[in-house]
Structures are given as structure tokens and as C-alpha cells.
mmCIF file of C-alpha atoms in Angstrom:
data_model
loop_
_atom_site.group_PDB
_atom_site.id
_atom_site.type_symbol
_atom_site.label_atom_id
_atom_site.label_comp_id
_atom_site.label_asym_id
_atom_site.label_seq_id
_atom_site.Cartn_x
_atom_site.Cartn_y
_atom_site.Cartn_z
ATOM 1 C CA MET A 1 2.947 5.195 49.522
ATOM 2 C CA HIS A 2 5.630 4.540 51.829
ATOM 3 C CA ILE A 3 5.854 6.841 53.993
ATOM 4 C CA SER A 4 10.051 5.379 54.831
ATOM 5 C CA PRO A 5 12.308 3.722 53.442
ATOM 6 C CA ASP A 6 12.904 2.082 57.274
ATOM 7 C CA SER A 7 9.561 -0.057 55.693
ATOM 8 C CA ILE A 8 10.854 -0.929 52.854
ATOM 9 C CA LEU A 9 12.018 -4.172 53.070
ATOM 10 C CA ILE A 10 14.401 -5.833 50.459
ATOM 11 C CA TRP A 11 16.048 -9.504 51.827
ATOM 12 C CA GLN A 12 16.057 -10.688 54.963
ATOM 13 C CA TRP A 13 18.026 -13.691 57.089
ATOM 14 C CA GLN A 14 16.290 -14.859 60.399
ATOM 15 C CA ALA A 15 17.506 -11.800 62.645
ATOM 16 C CA PHE A 16 19.186 -9.691 59.942
ATOM 17 C CA GLN A 17 17.201 -7.165 57.578
ATOM 18 C CA LEU A 18 18.280 -5.308 54.886
ATOM 19 C CA ASN A 19 15.434 -2.799 53.758
ATOM 20 C CA ALA A 20 15.254 -0.110 51.243
ATOM 21 C CA THR A 21 17.405 2.484 53.831
ATOM 22 C CA LEU A 22 20.362 0.450 54.154
ATOM 23 C CA LEU A 23 20.323 -0.655 50.578
ATOM 24 C CA PHE A 24 20.801 2.875 49.024
ATOM 25 C CA THR A 25 22.825 4.215 51.666
ATOM 26 C CA TRP A 26 25.773 1.631 50.500
ATOM 27 C CA LEU A 27 24.776 2.628 47.287
ATOM 28 C CA ASN A 28 24.720 6.392 47.411
ATOM 29 C CA MET A 29 28.654 5.799 49.365
ATOM 30 C CA LEU A 30 30.100 3.490 46.613
ATOM 31 C CA LEU A 31 28.916 5.880 43.979
ATOM 32 C CA LEU A 32 30.245 9.155 46.130
ATOM 33 C CA THR A 33 33.851 6.544 46.531
ATOM 34 C CA ALA A 34 34.284 5.748 42.678
ATOM 35 C CA GLY A 35 33.166 9.166 41.608
ATOM 36 C CA ALA A 36 35.811 10.668 43.795
ATOM 37 C CA ALA A 37 38.004 7.849 42.440
ATOM 38 C CA THR A 38 37.638 8.558 38.885
ATOM 39 C CA VAL A 39 37.771 11.842 39.253
ATOM 40 C CA THR A 40 40.500 12.425 40.855
ATOM 41 C CA ARG A 41 42.489 9.769 38.976
ATOM 42 C CA ARG A 42 43.605 12.427 36.136
ATOM 43 C CA LEU A 43 43.859 15.652 37.908
ATOM 44 C CA VAL A 44 45.858 18.337 36.098
ATOM 45 C CA HIS A 45 46.981 21.808 36.861
ATOM 46 C CA GLY A 46 46.787 23.366 33.948
ATOM 47 C CA GLY A 47 45.701 23.082 30.358
ATOM 48 C CA GLN A 48 42.211 21.738 29.368
ATOM 49 C CA LEU A 49 40.320 20.479 32.199
ATOM 50 C CA GLY A 50 38.089 17.572 32.231
ATOM 51 C CA ARG A 51 33.957 17.762 33.196
ATOM 52 C CA GLY A 52 34.706 15.723 36.250
ATOM 53 C CA GLN A 53 36.864 17.959 37.613
ATOM 54 C CA ASN A 54 35.941 21.203 36.821
ATOM 55 C CA LEU A 55 32.039 20.074 38.826
ATOM 56 C CA LEU A 56 34.794 18.706 41.584
ATOM 57 C CA GLU A 57 36.860 22.596 41.376
ATOM 58 C CA VAL A 58 33.562 24.056 41.352
ATOM 59 C CA LEU A 59 32.406 22.049 44.513
ATOM 60 C CA VAL A 60 35.069 22.313 46.280
ATOM 61 C CA GLY A 61 35.137 26.175 45.927
ATOM 62 C CA GLY A 62 32.121 26.996 46.655
ATOM 63 C CA ILE A 63 32.179 24.938 50.050
ATOM 64 C CA THR A 64 36.070 26.663 50.998
ATOM 65 C CA GLY A 65 34.174 29.901 50.176
ATOM 66 C CA GLU A 66 31.070 29.342 51.891
ATOM 67 C CA LEU A 67 33.421 28.186 55.060
ATOM 68 C CA GLU A 68 36.004 31.098 55.239
ATOM 69 C CA ALA A 69 32.858 33.269 54.713
ATOM 70 C CA LEU A 70 31.646 31.423 58.734
ATOM 71 C CA GLY A 71 34.914 32.359 59.754
ATOM 72 C CA LEU A 72 36.052 28.707 59.443
ATOM 73 C CA LYS A 73 39.782 28.859 58.746
ATOM 74 C CA PRO A 74 41.972 26.927 57.557
ATOM 75 C CA ALA A 75 38.851 25.616 55.097
ATOM 76 C CA SER A 76 41.117 22.548 54.772
ATOM 77 C CA GLU A 77 40.550 21.642 58.106
ATOM 78 C CA PHE A 78 36.732 21.011 58.522
ATOM 79 C CA LEU A 79 36.589 20.716 54.181
ATOM 80 C CA PRO A 80 36.324 16.920 54.652
ATOM 81 C CA PHE A 81 33.704 16.483 56.978
ATOM 82 C CA ILE A 82 31.092 19.031 55.969
ATOM 83 C CA GLY A 83 31.281 18.691 52.051
ATOM 84 C CA THR A 84 30.503 15.093 52.933
ATOM 85 C CA LEU A 85 27.713 15.670 54.238
ATOM 86 C CA PHE A 86 26.703 17.988 51.914
ATOM 87 C CA LEU A 87 27.729 15.624 48.835
ATOM 88 C CA PHE A 88 25.731 12.333 50.657
ATOM 89 C CA VAL A 89 22.416 14.574 51.072
ATOM 90 C CA LEU A 90 22.578 16.182 47.869
ATOM 91 C CA ILE A 91 23.166 12.752 46.028
ATOM 92 C CA SER A 92 20.676 11.243 48.253
ATOM 93 C CA ASN A 93 17.874 14.039 46.896
ATOM 94 C CA LEU A 94 18.859 14.204 43.605
ATOM 95 C CA LEU A 95 18.507 10.698 42.645
ATOM 96 C CA SER A 96 14.884 10.457 44.635
ATOM 97 C CA VAL A 97 13.585 11.316 40.478
ATOM 98 C CA VAL A 98 15.035 7.594 39.377
ATOM 99 C CA PRO A 99 12.040 5.260 39.852
ATOM 100 C CA GLY A 100 12.346 2.622 42.558
ATOM 101 C CA TYR A 101 15.537 4.741 44.391
ATOM 102 C CA GLN A 102 14.366 5.328 47.881
ATOM 103 C CA ALA A 103 16.234 8.169 49.222
ATOM 104 C CA PRO A 104 18.143 7.267 52.536
ATOM 105 C CA THR A 105 17.468 11.196 53.794
ATOM 106 C CA GLY A 106 13.125 10.363 53.975
ATOM 107 C CA SER A 107 14.243 8.331 56.399
ATOM 108 C CA LEU A 108 14.404 9.755 60.297
ATOM 109 C CA SER A 109 17.013 6.955 61.272
ATOM 110 C CA THR A 110 19.256 8.571 58.559
ATOM 111 C CA THR A 111 18.773 12.031 59.381
ATOM 112 C CA THR A 112 19.121 11.253 62.767
ATOM 113 C CA ALA A 113 22.581 9.366 62.461
ATOM 114 C CA LEU A 114 23.618 12.823 60.497
ATOM 115 C CA ALA A 115 22.678 14.905 62.921
ATOM 116 C CA ALA A 116 24.607 12.982 65.718
ATOM 117 C CA CYS A 117 27.571 13.382 63.879
ATOM 118 C CA VAL A 118 26.882 16.653 64.021
ATOM 119 C CA LEU A 119 26.366 16.881 67.386
ATOM 120 C CA VAL A 120 29.916 15.090 67.939
ATOM 121 C CA ALA A 121 31.912 17.082 65.377
ATOM 122 C CA VAL A 122 30.903 19.729 67.337
ATOM 123 C CA PRO A 123 32.671 19.543 70.429
ATOM 124 C CA TRP A 124 35.158 17.714 68.876
ATOM 125 C CA TRP A 125 36.550 21.109 67.216
ATOM 126 C CA GLY A 126 35.194 23.025 69.593
ATOM 127 C CA ILE A 127 37.673 21.288 71.987
ATOM 128 C CA ARG A 128 40.895 21.015 70.087
ATOM 129 C CA ARG A 129 40.154 24.606 69.418
ATOM 130 C CA GLN A 130 40.060 25.738 72.596
ATOM 131 C CA GLY A 131 40.860 23.217 75.119
ATOM 132 C CA VAL A 132 38.496 21.179 77.317
ATOM 133 C CA ARG A 133 38.174 23.309 79.905
ATOM 134 C CA ASN A 134 37.413 27.177 77.758
ATOM 135 C CA TYR A 135 34.999 24.785 75.547
ATOM 136 C CA LEU A 136 33.251 24.094 78.728
ATOM 137 C CA LYS A 137 33.069 27.142 80.452
ATOM 138 C CA LEU A 138 30.521 27.900 76.749
ATOM 139 C CA TYR A 139 27.862 26.250 78.591
ATOM 140 C CA LEU A 140 28.101 28.316 81.922
ATOM 141 C CA GLN A 141 27.825 31.110 79.977
ATOM 142 C CA PRO A 142 26.498 33.930 80.618
ATOM 143 C CA THR A 143 25.606 32.235 84.044
ATOM 144 C CA PRO A 144 26.259 28.611 85.731
ATOM 145 C CA LEU A 145 22.810 28.599 86.041
ATOM 146 C CA MET A 146 21.684 28.330 82.403
ATOM 147 C CA LEU A 147 23.964 25.224 82.067
ATOM 148 C CA PRO A 148 21.006 23.040 81.651
ATOM 149 C CA PHE A 149 18.966 25.368 79.059
ATOM 150 C CA ASN A 150 22.531 25.229 76.903
ATOM 151 C CA LEU A 151 22.719 21.239 77.488
ATOM 152 C CA PHE A 152 19.024 21.042 76.288
ATOM 153 C CA GLY A 153 20.101 23.721 73.436
ATOM 154 C CA GLU A 154 22.680 21.308 72.403
ATOM 155 C CA LEU A 155 20.715 18.545 71.828
ATOM 156 C CA SER A 156 17.250 20.084 70.482
ATOM 157 C CA ARG A 157 18.989 21.783 67.867
ATOM 158 C CA THR A 158 20.724 18.488 66.737
ATOM 159 C CA LEU A 159 16.871 17.320 66.629
ATOM 160 C CA ALA A 160 15.670 19.540 64.723
ATOM 161 C CA LEU A 161 18.055 19.633 62.135
ATOM 162 C CA ALA A 162 17.586 15.872 61.782
ATOM 163 C CA VAL A 163 13.847 16.248 61.576
ATOM 164 C CA ARG A 164 14.403 18.935 59.148
ATOM 165 C CA LEU A 165 15.714 17.402 56.298
ATOM 166 C CA PHE A 166 13.776 14.225 56.873
ATOM 167 C CA GLY A 167 10.375 16.064 56.822
ATOM 168 C CA ASN A 168 11.004 18.203 53.917
ATOM 169 C CA ILE A 169 11.937 14.899 52.138
ATOM 170 C CA MET A 170 9.079 12.957 53.163
ATOM 171 C CA SER A 171 6.530 15.542 52.304
ATOM 172 C CA GLY A 172 7.888 16.709 49.072
ATOM 173 C CA SER A 173 7.998 12.209 48.025
ATOM 174 C CA MET A 174 3.947 12.338 49.462
ATOM 175 C CA ILE A 175 3.250 15.106 47.465
ATOM 176 C CA ALA A 176 4.841 13.368 44.728
ATOM 177 C CA ALA A 177 2.686 10.158 45.239
ATOM 178 C CA ILE A 178 -0.482 11.894 45.053
ATOM 179 C CA LEU A 179 -0.227 14.365 42.285
ATOM 180 C CA LEU A 180 0.711 11.438 40.452
ATOM 181 C CA THR A 181 -2.865 9.724 41.151
ATOM 182 C CA VAL A 182 -4.586 12.442 40.931
ATOM 183 C CA ALA A 183 -3.131 13.986 37.476
ATOM 184 C CA PRO A 184 -0.373 11.430 36.612
ATOM 185 C CA LEU A 185 0.917 13.185 33.691
ATOM 186 C CA PHE A 186 1.523 16.395 34.361
ATOM 187 C CA PHE A 187 2.074 17.213 37.790
ATOM 188 C CA PRO A 188 4.375 14.863 38.640
ATOM 189 C CA VAL A 189 7.177 16.429 36.014
ATOM 190 C CA VAL A 190 6.796 19.560 37.615
ATOM 191 C CA MET A 191 6.898 18.296 41.312
ATOM 192 C CA ASN A 192 9.828 16.308 39.960
ATOM 193 C CA LEU A 193 11.976 19.068 39.081
ATOM 194 C CA LEU A 194 10.822 21.177 42.141
ATOM 195 C CA GLY A 195 11.848 18.214 44.152
ATOM 196 C CA LEU A 196 15.402 18.481 42.563
ATOM 197 C CA LEU A 197 15.470 22.435 43.739
ATOM 198 C CA ILE A 198 14.227 21.196 46.803
ATOM 199 C CA GLY A 199 16.413 18.730 47.171
ATOM 200 C CA VAL A 200 19.743 20.973 46.340
ATOM 201 C CA ILE A 201 18.491 23.493 48.960
ATOM 202 C CA GLN A 202 18.119 21.033 51.592
ATOM 203 C CA ALA A 203 21.483 19.830 51.356
ATOM 204 C CA TYR A 204 22.924 23.219 51.622
ATOM 205 C CA ILE A 205 21.082 23.831 54.099
ATOM 206 C CA PHE A 206 22.492 20.915 56.057
ATOM 207 C CA ALA A 207 26.174 21.816 55.574
ATOM 208 C CA ILE A 208 25.675 25.284 56.624
ATOM 209 C CA LEU A 209 24.047 24.836 59.957
ATOM 210 C CA ALA A 210 26.342 22.063 60.810
ATOM 211 C CA ALA A 211 28.993 24.687 59.680
ATOM 212 C CA VAL A 212 27.424 27.529 61.815
ATOM 213 C CA TYR A 213 26.966 24.985 64.941
ATOM 214 C CA ILE A 214 31.275 24.178 64.540
ATOM 215 C CA ALA A 215 32.196 27.467 64.041
ATOM 216 C CA ALA A 216 29.723 28.774 67.465
ATOM 217 C CA ALA A 217 31.923 25.898 69.052
ATOM 218 C CA VAL A 218 35.627 27.349 68.434
ATOM 219 C CA GLN A 219 34.389 30.577 68.830
ATOM 220 C CA VAL A 220 36.395 31.862 65.198
ATOM 221 C CA GLN A 221 36.555 35.465 65.288
ATOM 222 C CA GLY A 222 37.770 37.758 62.115
ATOM 223 C CA GLY A 223 41.556 38.213 62.724
ATOM 224 C CA ASN A 224 41.955 35.095 65.439
ATOM 225 C CA THR A 225 41.802 32.517 62.735
ATOM 226 C CA GLY A 226 45.201 30.314 61.286
#
């Protein structure tokens, strides 16, 4: 039983090492790219929709609705980033039930990288919407004495975002492995089903928290968006 896919070495040549985290991260990106290309190749605007397009429209519509509910308008501006985060985490978690597959989200390096993307995206959109001066003022509220605390809060919530996802995926894998040893016939099936549910929830939570952080940075108010 491996705590993290980082420890699973697939191939090594001199100083270069290919571990399970890198391998399955690239596999996920390949699957997402191929899936997107396949689904969008034959899009139709009316008549009978294919299964792939139906699924795509449900996902896009659902994510768009959540973004608009948070005040991120137009949602199309934020959809590529938030949607990509959601789909990457989702496919990583769902494929964890496939024998031999190691979810990249079970690696702290992967979840930290995803959280770092959010850390960069927050000020990027904040500055884009408000300007440098107005955005930086947020760190001085309600008083300039709060500057170090606001900066620490920004970093700590990013760390919490990474550790939360990593901890849930890692603990789920460890529990499933333990139950597989204790009761190899019944409990693994239940745990896999529970793992699928938790994987979907974790992908949703990660994407929503990222959207909430961005919404707070751009200070979107109900009637002032466009």
C-alpha cells in the first residue's frame, strides 16, 4: 500500500524519474483532450443530440449556473478555468476504482499545484476587474495593520485547499486497501461506490471554493456585473 503515487516509480533514466503521479496526470490530460475533441467535433444546435453532447451540456450548464449564483458574470469568462479544475479532479477521482490506476489527486504535489493555480488566478482576476490599486486595498481592510494577517490568510486557505483534497483521497484509498485485506469480497465494493460519491463531492467542493475565492477578489456585487 502506497500513501502517495509519488512513491511509485514507473521508469528512471539517470536523474530523470517518471512516477505514477506524472504518468496518470498526463493520462488524465490526454483523456480530457481526446474526450473534448470527440464530443465537440459533431455539435448540433437542434434535433437529436448525441450522448456526449448531452453530457457536455449538462456539465457546462451546471457549472455556469453555479458561477452565476456566486456572482461571477459573465460566467463564460470563468468557465474554462473553473470547469477544467472540476473535470480534472473529477476524472482523477472517478478513475481511482480502475485496477492499477493511481489518482494524481492522491499526491500532495498535485493538489498543491492545483491550489497554486487558484492562488494565481485570484489576484489575476481581481486586478483585471478592479485594477492594481483597488485590488491591493483589499489587503489593507479594515485597517493597514491587517496586512500580514490578510496575506497569511490568503496563503493558509490555499494550503487548506490542497491538503483537504489530498487528505480525503489518500484516506479513502488507505481505508479501501485495509478493508480489502480484512474482507476481500464485500467491503471493497461498498468502499468503491462510496469512493465514487466522495470523488464527485470533492471535485465539486474544490471547484466551488476556487470560484468563491475568485468572487471575493473581484468583489462582484449583484447588479454591478456585466
